[in-house]
PDB file of C-alpha atoms in Angstrom:
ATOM      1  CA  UNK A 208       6.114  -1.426  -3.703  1.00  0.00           C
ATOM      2  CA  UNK A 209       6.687   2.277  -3.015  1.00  0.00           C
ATOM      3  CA  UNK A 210      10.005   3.019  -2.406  1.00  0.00           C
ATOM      4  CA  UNK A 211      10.200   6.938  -1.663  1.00  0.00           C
ATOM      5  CA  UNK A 212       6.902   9.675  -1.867  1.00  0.00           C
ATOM      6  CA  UNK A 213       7.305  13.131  -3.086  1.00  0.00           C
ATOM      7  CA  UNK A 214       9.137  15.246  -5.450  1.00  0.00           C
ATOM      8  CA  UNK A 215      11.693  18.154  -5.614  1.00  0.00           C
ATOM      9  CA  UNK A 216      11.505  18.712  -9.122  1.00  0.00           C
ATOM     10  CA  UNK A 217       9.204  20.986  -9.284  1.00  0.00           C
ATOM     11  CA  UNK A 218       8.901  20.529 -13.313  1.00  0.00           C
ATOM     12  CA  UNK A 219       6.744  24.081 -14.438  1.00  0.00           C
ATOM     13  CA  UNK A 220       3.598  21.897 -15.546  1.00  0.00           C
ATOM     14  CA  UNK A 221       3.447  19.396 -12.592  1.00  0.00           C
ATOM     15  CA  UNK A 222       0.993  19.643  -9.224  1.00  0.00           C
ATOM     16  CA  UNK A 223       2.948  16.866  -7.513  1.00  0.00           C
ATOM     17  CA  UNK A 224       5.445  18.413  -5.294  1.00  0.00           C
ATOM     18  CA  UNK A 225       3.028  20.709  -4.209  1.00  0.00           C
ATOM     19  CA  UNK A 226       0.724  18.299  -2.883  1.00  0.00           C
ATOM     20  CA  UNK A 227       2.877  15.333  -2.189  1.00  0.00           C
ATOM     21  CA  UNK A 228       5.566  17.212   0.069  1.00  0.00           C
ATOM     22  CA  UNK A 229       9.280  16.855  -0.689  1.00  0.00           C
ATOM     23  CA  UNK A 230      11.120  13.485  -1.336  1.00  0.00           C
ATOM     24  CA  UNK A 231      11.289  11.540   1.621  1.00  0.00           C
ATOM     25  CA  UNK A 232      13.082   7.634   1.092  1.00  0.00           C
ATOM     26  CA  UNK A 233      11.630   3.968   2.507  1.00  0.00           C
ATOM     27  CA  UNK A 234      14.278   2.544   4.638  1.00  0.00           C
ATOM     28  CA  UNK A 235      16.456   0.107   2.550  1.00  0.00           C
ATOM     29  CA  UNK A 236      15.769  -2.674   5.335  1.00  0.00           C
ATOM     30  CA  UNK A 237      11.694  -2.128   5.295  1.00  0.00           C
ATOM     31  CA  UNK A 238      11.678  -2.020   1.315  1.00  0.00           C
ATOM     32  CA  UNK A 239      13.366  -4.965   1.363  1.00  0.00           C
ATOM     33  CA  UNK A 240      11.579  -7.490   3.949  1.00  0.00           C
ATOM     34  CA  UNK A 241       8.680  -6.502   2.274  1.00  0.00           C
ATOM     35  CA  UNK A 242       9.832  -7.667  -1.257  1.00  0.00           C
ATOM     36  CA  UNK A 243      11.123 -10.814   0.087  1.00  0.00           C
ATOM     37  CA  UNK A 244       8.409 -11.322   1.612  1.00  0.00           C
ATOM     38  CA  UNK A 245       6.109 -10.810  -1.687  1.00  0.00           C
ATOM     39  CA  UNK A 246       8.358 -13.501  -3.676  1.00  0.00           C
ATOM     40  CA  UNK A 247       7.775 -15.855  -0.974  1.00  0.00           C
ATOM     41  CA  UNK A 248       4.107 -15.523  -1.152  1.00  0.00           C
ATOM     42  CA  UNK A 249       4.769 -16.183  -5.080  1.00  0.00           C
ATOM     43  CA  UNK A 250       4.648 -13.208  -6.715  1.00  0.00           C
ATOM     44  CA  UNK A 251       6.684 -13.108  -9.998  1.00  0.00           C
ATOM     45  CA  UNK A 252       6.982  -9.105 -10.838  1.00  0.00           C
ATOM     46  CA  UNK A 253       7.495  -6.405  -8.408  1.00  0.00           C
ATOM     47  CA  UNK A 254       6.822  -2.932  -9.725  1.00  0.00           C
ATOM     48  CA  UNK A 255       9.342  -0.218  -7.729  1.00  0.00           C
ATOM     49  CA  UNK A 256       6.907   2.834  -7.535  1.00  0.00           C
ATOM     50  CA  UNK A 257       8.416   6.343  -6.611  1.00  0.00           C
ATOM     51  CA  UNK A 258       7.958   9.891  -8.028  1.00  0.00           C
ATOM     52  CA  UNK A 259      11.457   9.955  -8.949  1.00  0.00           C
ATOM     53  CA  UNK A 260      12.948   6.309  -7.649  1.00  0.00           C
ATOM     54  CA  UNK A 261      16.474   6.890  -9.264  1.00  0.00           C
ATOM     55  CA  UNK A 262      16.394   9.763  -6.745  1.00  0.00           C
ATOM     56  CA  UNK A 263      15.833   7.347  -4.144  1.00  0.00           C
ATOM     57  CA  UNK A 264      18.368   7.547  -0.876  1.00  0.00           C
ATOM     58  CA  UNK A 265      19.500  11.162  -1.166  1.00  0.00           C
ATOM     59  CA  UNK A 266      17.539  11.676   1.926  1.00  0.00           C
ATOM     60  CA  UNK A 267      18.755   8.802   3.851  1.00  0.00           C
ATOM     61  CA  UNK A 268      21.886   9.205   6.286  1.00  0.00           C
ATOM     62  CA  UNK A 269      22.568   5.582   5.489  1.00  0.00           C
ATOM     63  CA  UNK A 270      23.896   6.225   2.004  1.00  0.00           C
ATOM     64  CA  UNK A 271      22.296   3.565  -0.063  1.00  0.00           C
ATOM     65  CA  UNK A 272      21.486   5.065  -3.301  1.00  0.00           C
ATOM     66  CA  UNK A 273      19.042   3.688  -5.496  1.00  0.00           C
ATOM     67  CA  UNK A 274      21.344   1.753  -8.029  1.00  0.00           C
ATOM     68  CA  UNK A 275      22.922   0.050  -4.485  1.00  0.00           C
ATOM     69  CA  UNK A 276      19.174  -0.768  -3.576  1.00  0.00           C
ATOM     70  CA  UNK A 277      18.498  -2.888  -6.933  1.00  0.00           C
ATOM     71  CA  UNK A 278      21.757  -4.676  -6.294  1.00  0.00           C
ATOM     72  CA  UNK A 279      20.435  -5.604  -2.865  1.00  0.00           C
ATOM     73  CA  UNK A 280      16.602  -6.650  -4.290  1.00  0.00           C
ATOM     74  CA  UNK A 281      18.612  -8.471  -6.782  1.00  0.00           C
ATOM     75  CA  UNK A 282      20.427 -10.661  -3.930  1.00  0.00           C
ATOM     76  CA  UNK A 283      16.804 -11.808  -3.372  1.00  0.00           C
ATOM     77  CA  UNK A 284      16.383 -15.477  -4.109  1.00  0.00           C
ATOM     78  CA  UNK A 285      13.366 -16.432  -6.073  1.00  0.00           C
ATOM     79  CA  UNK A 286      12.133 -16.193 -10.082  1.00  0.00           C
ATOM     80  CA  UNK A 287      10.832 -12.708 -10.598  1.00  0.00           C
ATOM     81  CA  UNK A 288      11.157  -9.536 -12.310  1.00  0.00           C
ATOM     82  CA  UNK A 289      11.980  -5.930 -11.249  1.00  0.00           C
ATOM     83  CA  UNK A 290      10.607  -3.047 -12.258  1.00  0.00           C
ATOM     84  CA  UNK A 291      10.432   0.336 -11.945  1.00  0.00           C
ATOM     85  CA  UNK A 292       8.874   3.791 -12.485  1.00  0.00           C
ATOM     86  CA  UNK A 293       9.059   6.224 -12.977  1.00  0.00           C
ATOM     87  CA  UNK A 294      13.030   7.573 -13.526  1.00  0.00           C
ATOM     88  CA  UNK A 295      14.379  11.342 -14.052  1.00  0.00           C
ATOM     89  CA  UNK A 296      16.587  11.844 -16.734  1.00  0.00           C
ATOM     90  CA  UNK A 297      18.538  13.805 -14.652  1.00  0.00           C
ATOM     91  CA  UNK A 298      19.184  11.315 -11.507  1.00  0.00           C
ATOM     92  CA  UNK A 299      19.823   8.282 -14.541  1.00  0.00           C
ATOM     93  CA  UNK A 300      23.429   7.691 -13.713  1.00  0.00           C
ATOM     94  CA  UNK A 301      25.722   4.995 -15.471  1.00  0.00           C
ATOM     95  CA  UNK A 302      25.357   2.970 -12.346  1.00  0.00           C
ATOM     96  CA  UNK A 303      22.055   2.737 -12.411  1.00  0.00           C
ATOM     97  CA  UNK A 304      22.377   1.351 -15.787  1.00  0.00           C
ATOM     98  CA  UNK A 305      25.184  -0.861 -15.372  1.00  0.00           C
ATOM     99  CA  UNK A 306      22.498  -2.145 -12.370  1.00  0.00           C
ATOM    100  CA  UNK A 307      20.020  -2.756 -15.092  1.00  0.00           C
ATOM    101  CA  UNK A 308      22.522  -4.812 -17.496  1.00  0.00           C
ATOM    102  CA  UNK A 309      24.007  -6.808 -15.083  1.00  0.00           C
ATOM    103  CA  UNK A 310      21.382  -7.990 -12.463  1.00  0.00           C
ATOM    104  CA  UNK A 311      19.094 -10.530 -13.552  1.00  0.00           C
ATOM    105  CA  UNK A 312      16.503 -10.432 -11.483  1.00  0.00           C
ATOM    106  CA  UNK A 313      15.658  -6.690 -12.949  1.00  0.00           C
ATOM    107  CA  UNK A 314      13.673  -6.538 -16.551  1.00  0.00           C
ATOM    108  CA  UNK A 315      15.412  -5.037 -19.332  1.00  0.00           C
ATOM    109  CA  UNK A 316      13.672  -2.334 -19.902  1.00  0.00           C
ATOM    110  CA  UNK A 317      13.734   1.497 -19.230  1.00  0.00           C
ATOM    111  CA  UNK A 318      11.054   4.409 -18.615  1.00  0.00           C
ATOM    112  CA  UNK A 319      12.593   7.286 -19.485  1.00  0.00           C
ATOM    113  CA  UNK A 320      10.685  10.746 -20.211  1.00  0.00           C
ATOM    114  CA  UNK A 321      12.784  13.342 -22.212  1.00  0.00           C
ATOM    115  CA  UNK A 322       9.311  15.623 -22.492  1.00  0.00           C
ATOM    116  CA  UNK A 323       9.948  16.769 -25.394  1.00  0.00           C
ATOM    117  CA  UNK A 324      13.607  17.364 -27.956  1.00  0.00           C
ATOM    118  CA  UNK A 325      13.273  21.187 -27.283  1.00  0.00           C
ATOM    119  CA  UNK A 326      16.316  22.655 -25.005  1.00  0.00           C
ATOM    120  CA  UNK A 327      14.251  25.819 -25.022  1.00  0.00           C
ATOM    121  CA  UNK A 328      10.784  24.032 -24.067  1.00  0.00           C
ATOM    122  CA  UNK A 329      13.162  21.774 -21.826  1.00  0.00           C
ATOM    123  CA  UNK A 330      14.122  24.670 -19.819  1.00  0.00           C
ATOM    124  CA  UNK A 331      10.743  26.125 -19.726  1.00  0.00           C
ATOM    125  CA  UNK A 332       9.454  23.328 -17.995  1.00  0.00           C
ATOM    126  CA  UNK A 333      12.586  23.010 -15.359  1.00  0.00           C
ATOM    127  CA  UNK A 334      13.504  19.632 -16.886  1.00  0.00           C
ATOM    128  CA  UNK A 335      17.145  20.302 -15.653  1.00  0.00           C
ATOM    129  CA  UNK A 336      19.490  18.449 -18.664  1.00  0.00           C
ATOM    130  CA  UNK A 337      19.455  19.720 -22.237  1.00  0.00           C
ATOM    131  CA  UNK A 338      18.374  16.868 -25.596  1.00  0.00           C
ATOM    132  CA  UNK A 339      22.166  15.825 -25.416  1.00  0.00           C
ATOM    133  CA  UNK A 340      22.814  15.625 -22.319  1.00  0.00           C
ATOM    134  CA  UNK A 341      19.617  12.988 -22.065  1.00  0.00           C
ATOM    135  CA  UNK A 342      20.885  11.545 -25.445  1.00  0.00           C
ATOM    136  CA  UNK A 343      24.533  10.607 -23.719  1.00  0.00           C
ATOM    137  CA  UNK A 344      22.430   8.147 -21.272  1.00  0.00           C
ATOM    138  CA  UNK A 345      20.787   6.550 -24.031  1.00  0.00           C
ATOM    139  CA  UNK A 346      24.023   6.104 -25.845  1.00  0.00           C
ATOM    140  CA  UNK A 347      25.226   4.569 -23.008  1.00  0.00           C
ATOM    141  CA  UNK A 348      22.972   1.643 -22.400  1.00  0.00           C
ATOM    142  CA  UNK A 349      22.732   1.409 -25.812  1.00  0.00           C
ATOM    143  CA  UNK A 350      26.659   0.875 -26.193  1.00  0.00           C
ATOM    144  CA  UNK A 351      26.159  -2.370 -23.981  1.00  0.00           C
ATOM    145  CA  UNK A 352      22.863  -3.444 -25.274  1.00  0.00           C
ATOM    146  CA  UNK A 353      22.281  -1.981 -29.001  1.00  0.00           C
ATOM    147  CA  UNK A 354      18.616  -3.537 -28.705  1.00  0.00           C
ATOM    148  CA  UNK A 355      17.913  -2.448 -25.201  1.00  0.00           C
ATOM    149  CA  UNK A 356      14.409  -1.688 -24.537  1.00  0.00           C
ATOM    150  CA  UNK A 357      13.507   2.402 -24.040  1.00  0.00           C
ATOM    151  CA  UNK A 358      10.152   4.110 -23.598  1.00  0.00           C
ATOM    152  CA  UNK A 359       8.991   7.365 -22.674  1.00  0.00           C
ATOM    153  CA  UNK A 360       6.670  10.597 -22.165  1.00  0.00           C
ATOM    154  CA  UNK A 361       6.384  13.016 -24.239  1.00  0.00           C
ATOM    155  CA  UNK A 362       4.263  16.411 -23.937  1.00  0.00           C
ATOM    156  CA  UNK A 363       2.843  17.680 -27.467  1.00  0.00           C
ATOM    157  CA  UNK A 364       1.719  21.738 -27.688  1.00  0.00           C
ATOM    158  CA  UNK A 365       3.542  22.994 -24.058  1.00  0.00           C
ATOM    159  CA  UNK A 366       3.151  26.812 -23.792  1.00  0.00           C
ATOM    160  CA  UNK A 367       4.502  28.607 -27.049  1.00  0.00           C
ATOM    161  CA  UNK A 368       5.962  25.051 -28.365  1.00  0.00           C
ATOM    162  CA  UNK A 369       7.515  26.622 -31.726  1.00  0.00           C
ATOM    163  CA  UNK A 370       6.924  24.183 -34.976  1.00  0.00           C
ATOM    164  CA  UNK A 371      10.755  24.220 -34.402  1.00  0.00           C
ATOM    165  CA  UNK A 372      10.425  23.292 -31.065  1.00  0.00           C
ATOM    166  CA  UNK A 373       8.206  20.138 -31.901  1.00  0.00           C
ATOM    167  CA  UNK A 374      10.693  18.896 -34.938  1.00  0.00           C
ATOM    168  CA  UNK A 375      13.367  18.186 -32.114  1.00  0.00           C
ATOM    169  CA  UNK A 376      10.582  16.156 -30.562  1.00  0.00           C
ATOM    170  CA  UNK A 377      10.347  13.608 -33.784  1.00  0.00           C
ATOM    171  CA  UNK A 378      14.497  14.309 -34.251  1.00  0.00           C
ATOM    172  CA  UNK A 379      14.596  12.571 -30.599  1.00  0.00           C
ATOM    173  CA  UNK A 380      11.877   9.838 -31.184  1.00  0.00           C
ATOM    174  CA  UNK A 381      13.993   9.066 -34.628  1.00  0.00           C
ATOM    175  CA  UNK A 382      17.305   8.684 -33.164  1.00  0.00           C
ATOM    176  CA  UNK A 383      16.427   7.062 -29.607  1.00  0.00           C
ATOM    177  CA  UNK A 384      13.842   4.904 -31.209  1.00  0.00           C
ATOM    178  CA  UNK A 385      11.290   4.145 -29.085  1.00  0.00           C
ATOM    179  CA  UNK A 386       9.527   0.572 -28.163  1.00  0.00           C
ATOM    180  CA  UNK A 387       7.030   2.888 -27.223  1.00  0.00           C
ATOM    181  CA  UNK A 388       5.842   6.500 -26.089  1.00  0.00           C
ATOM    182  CA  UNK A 389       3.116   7.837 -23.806  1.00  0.00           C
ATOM    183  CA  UNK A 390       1.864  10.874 -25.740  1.00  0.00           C
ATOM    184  CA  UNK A 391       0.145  14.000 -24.181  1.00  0.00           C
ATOM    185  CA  UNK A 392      -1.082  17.285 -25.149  1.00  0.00           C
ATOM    186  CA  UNK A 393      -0.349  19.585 -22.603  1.00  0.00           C
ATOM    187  CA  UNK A 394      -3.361  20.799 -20.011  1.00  0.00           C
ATOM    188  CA  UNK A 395      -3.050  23.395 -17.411  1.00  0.00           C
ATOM    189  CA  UNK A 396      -2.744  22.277 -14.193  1.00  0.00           C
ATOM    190  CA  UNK A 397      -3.774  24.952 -11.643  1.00  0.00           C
ATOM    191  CA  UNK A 398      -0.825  26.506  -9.275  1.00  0.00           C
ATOM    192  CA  UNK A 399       1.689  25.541 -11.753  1.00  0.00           C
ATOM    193  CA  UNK A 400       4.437  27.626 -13.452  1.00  0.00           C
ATOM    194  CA  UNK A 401       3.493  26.356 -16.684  1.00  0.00           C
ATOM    195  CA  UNK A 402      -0.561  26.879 -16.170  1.00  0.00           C
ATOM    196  CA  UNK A 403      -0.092  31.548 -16.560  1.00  0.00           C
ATOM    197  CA  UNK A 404       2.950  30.857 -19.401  1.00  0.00           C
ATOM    198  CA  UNK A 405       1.495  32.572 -22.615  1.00  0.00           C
ATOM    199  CA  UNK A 406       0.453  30.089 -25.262  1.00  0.00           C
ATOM    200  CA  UNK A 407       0.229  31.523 -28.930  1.00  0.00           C
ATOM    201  CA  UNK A 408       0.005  27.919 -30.330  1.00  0.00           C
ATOM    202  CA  UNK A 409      -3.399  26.950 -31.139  1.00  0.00           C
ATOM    203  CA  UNK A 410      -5.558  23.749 -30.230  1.00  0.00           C
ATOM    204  CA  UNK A 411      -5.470  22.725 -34.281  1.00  0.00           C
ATOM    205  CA  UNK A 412      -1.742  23.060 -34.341  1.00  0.00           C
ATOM    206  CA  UNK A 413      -1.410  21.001 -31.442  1.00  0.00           C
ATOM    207  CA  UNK A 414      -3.719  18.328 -32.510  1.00  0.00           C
ATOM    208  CA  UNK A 415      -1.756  17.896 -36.425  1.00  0.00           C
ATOM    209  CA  UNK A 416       1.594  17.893 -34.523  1.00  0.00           C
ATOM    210  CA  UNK A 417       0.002  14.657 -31.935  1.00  0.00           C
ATOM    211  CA  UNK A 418      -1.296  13.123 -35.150  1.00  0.00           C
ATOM    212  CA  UNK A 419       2.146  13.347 -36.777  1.00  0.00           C
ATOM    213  CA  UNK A 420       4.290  11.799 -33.384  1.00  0.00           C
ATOM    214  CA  UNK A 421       1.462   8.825 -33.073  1.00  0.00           C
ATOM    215  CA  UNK A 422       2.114   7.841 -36.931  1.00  0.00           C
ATOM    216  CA  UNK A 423       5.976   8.310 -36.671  1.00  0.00           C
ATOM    217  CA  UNK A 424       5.948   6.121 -33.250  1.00  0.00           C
ATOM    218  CA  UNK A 425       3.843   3.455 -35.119  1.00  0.00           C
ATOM    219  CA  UNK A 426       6.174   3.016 -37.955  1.00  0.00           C
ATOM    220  CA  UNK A 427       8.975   2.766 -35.172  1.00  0.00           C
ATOM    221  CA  UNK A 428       7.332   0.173 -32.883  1.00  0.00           C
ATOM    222  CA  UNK A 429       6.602  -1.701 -36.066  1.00  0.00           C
ATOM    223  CA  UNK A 430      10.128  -1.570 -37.322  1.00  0.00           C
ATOM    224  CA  UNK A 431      11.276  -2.620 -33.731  1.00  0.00           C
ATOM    225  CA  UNK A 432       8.547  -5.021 -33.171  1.00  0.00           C
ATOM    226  CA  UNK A 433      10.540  -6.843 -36.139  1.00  0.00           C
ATOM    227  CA  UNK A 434      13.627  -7.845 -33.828  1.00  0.00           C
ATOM    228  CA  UNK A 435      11.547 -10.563 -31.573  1.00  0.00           C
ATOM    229  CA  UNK A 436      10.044 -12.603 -34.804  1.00  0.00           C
ATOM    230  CA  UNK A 437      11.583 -15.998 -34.673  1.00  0.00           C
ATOM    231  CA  UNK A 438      13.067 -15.902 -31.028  1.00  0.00           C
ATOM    232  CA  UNK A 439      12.013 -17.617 -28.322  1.00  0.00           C
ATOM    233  CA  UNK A 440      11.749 -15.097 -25.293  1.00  0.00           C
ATOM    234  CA  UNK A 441      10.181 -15.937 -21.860  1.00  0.00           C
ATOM    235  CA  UNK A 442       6.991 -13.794 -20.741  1.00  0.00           C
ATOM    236  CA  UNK A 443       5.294 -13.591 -17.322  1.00  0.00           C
ATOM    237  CA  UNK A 444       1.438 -14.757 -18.596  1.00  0.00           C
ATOM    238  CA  UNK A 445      -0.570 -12.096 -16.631  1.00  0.00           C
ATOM    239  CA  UNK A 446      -4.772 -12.544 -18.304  1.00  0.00           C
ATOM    240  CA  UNK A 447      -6.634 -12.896 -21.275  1.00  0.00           C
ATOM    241  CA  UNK A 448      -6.686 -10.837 -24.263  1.00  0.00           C
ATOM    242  CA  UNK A 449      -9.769  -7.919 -23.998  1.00  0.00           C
ATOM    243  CA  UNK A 450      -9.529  -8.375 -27.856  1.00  0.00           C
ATOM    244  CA  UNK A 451      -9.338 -12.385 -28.526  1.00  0.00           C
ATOM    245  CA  UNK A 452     -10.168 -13.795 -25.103  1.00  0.00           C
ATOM    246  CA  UNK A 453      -8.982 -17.125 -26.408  1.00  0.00           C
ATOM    247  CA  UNK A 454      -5.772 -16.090 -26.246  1.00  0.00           C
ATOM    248  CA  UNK A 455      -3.759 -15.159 -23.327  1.00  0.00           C
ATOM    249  CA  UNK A 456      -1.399 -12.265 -22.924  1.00  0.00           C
ATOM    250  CA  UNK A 457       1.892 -11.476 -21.330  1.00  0.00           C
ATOM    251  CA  UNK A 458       4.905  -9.461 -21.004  1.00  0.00           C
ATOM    252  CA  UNK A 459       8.607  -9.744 -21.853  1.00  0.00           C
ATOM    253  CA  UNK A 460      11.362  -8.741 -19.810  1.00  0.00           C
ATOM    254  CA  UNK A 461      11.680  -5.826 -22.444  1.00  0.00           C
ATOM    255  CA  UNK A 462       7.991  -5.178 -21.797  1.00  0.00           C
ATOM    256  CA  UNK A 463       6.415  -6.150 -25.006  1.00  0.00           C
ATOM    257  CA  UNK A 464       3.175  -6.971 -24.960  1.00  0.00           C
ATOM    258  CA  UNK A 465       2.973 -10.487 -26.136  1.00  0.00           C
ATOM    259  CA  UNK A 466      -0.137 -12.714 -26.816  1.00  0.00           C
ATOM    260  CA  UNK A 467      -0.070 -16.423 -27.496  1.00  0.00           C
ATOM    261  CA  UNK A 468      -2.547 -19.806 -27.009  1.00  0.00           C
ATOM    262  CA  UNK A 469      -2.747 -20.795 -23.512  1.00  0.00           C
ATOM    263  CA  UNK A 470      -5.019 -22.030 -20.699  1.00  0.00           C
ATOM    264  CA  UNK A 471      -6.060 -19.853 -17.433  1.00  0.00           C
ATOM    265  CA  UNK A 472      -3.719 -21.786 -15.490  1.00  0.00           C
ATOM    266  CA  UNK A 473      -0.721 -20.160 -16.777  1.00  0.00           C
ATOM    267  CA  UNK A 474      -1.936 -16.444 -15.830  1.00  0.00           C
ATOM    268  CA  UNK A 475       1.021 -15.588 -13.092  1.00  0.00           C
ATOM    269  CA  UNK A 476       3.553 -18.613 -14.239  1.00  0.00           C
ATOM    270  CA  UNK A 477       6.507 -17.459 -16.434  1.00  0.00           C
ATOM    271  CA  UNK A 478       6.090 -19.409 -20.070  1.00  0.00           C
ATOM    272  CA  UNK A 479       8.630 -19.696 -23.031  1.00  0.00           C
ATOM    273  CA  UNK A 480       6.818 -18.398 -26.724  1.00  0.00           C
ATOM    274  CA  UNK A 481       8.078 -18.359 -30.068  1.00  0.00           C
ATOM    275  CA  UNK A 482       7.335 -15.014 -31.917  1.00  0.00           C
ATOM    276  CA  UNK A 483       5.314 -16.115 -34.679  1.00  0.00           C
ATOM    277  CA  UNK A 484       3.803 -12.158 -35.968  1.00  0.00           C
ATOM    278  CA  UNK A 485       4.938  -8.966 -35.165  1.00  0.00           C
ATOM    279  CA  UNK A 486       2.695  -5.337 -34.831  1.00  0.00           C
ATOM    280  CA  UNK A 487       2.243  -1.895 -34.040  1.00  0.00           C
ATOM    281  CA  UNK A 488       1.650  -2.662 -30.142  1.00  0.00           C
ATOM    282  CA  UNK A 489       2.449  -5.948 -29.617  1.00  0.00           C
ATOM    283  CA  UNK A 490       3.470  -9.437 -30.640  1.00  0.00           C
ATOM    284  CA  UNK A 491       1.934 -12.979 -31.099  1.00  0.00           C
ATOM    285  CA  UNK A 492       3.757 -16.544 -30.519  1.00  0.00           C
ATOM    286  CA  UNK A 493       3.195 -20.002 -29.617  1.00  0.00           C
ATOM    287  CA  UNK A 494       4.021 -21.631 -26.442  1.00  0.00           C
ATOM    288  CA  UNK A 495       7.146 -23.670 -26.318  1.00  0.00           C
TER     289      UNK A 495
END
């Protein structure tokens, strides 16, 4: 369900607000008739889709913000899941975490790109908050939920990215901790900022410094993976394993990818499984 389209962050390596216009916001009442009217139709997970959602509502004379939007979509009755993507560090206020912890219909889990742990690359590409300042907000969802579920983007090799530059990146990934990141090395994009920046790093550097971040992030998620052996957690049964298409597979409400032994039938139910084994990208059970 889109909830806004545009952008006005203007980040130095992105096309988007140049050919997607400024932000313009859904009207609360539209966004939600049409949710309720998805969960009556059965539908048990309803992705929030938005350039920047937690910007959502600065545009609207209204004044519903996007953390008073969840708590509306939350009012909805039904058994579902909210989601959403994708959130700017800067626009991730308290209240939209305290929305997060507290509302049940919305899954416990967070998108949240930091780029890279570079203040100096961070400014380069008009991020608009420095490492710490994006650290505070994952201190404080992690004050209320130790365990709670982050993932994020990360850009590997952006113009003159110093081997300095890049160590802040793993210092992040270490202390944050990752369920999971979604790893690029830069490209140009033409009519951006970031596509005429010099660029003294070369293509070998930046390739050994994405090897390094995917092996770090794998010993991570494996470490974290570790945390759901032995509980019983509840997953929304979505299709078949590409890999073992006897097996079924599934999401959390931390948004783990879980598989487990099922029948067709239970693709779109919510099922309870027992965490049986634990790896790099995901984890295997038994139905309850």
């Amino acid at each position: 369900v889109s909830i806004m389209y545009g952008c006005n962050n203007f980040c130095t390596y992105c096309i988007v607000p140049y050919v997607r216009g400024r932000e313009r916001s859904r009207k609360p009442e539209h966004i939600l008739a049409e949710v309720r009217g998805l969960v009556q139709q059965g539908y048990k997970e309803i992705m929030l889709l938005g350039q920047n959602v937690n910007s959502y509502g600065k545009d609207l004379e209204d004044g519903m913000d996007f953390p008073a939007l969840l708590r509306e979509l939350d009012k909805i009755e039904g058994d579902f899941w909210i989601r959403f993507m994708s959130s700017h560090p800067k626009d991730a206020t308290p209240e939209m975490m305290d929305a997060l912890l507290e509302c049940s219909h919305l899954a416990k889990h967070l998108h949240l790109p930091v780029q890279s742990g570079s203040d100096d690359v961070l400014r380069r590409m008009n991020r608009r908050y420095t490492v710490e300042q994006y650290l505070e907000k994952v201190r404080y969802i992690r004050s209320r939920d130790p365990e709670f579920s982050l993932t994020t983007d990360l850009i590997v090799g952006f113009p003159d990215e110093t081997a300095e530059d890049f160590e802040g990146t793993l210092a992040v990934m270490l202390q944050v901790r990752y369920d999971n990141v979604y790893s690029f090395i830069y490209s140009k994009r033409t009519g951006t900022k970031a596509a005429v920046m010099p660029d003294a790093t070369s293509d070998a550097e930046k390739s050994e410094r994405m090897q390094r971040l995917l092996a770090l992030q794998r010993e991570i998620s494996v470490e974290n993976n570790r945390r759901f052996l032995g509980r019983t957690i509840r997953v929304l049964a979505d299709g078949q394993s590409r890999k073992r298409p006897e097996l079924l597979t599934g999401r959390n409400a931390e948004n783990m990818l879980v598989e487990f032994a099922g029948t067709p039938e239970l693709i779109g139910t919510f099922v309870d499984v027992r965490i049986t084994e634990t790896h790099n990208g995901l984890v295997t059970g038994e139905l309850v």
